[in-house]
Amino acid sequence: MVSASVLSADMLNLKEEIKRIETSGIEMLHFDVMDGIFVDNISYGLPVLEQVRKTTNLILDVHLMITDPLRYVNRFAECGADYISFHIESESDTSETLRTIRKSGVKTALAIKPATPAEAVFEYLDQLDMVLVMTVEPGFGGQSFIPETVEKIRIIRKKINSMELDIRVEVDGGINDSTSGIVLNAGADTLVSGSYLFKSENMGEAARKLRCLGI
Ligand code: DX5
Ligand code: ZN
């Protein structure tokens, strides 16, 4: 599945950009929330998500890059998130945050930064619908893919398969037509892509290229 990161969209034409995602056959919309503390950037938040929910039936994949996600997950759920991911490196209690997300009827995802080992997510797998492996340092779109993250995707996919769990492995950062094949082959099944998709002339064609490069 492809998840289009609207961080790279034309914000003043967000409605048209969302139409462009829909008509490209892309299934998910990736919504990056940054608080300027957990990462060195500030993006957008609850009121924008609420408007986005009103305009689309795309799966809303909310990525919280914030210091205290537990404080906000219920409100992101109320605004229409389908998945909420937050960082294991944040200050909130991981299990409690996952339980709170599930209780609100939203799918759970746990994100790890490039320096965090794959094994860190193992103890939470039974509470997860998705693992988000960051393939760049979180904070900005348009960065280059970090190749050292590939082995972590492989380790996490192997563990999920060995436990016979149904959990997505999502990758985020620097995903384009030359890196998607690498991550798909390592076991990722959900590809976040921002600058590559939004800079393309034909987003549908670009999304097809992302999907087709796997095994
Ligand atoms: C970065 C964000 C990403 C970003 C990806 O912190 O989490 O979702 O938008 O952008 P690209 O695909 O341009 O690397
Ligand atoms: Zn993201």
CSV table of C-alpha atoms and ligand atoms in Angstrom, one decimal, residues 5 7 30-34 61-65 85 87 132 134 138-139 170-173 192, ligand 2:
chain,number,residue,atom,x,y,z
A,5,SER,CA,2.7,12.3,2.8
A,7,LEU,CA,3.9,17.4,4.1
A,30,HIS,CA,0.0,10.2,5.6
A,31,PHE,CA,-0.4,13.2,8.0
A,32,ASP,CA,2.8,14.3,9.8
A,33,VAL,CA,2.2,16.2,13.1
A,34,MET,CA,5.3,17.9,14.5
A,61,ASP,CA,-2.4,7.6,8.6
A,62,VAL,CA,-1.5,10.1,11.3
A,63,HIS,CA,2.2,10.2,12.3
A,64,LEU,CA,2.7,12.0,15.6
A,65,MET,CA,6.2,13.4,16.0
A,85,SER,CA,1.6,6.2,15.0
A,87,HIS,CA,7.4,7.3,18.6
A,132,LEU,CA,6.7,2.4,11.3
A,134,MET,CA,11.8,5.7,9.9
A,138,PRO,CA,12.1,12.5,11.4
A,139,GLY,CA,11.3,16.2,10.9
A,170,GLU,CA,5.5,0.9,7.1
A,171,VAL,CA,8.6,2.8,6.0
A,172,ASP,CA,8.9,6.6,5.9
A,173,GLY,CA,11.5,8.9,4.4
A,192,VAL,CA,5.1,6.5,2.8
B,2,ZN,ZN,5.8,10.7,8.5
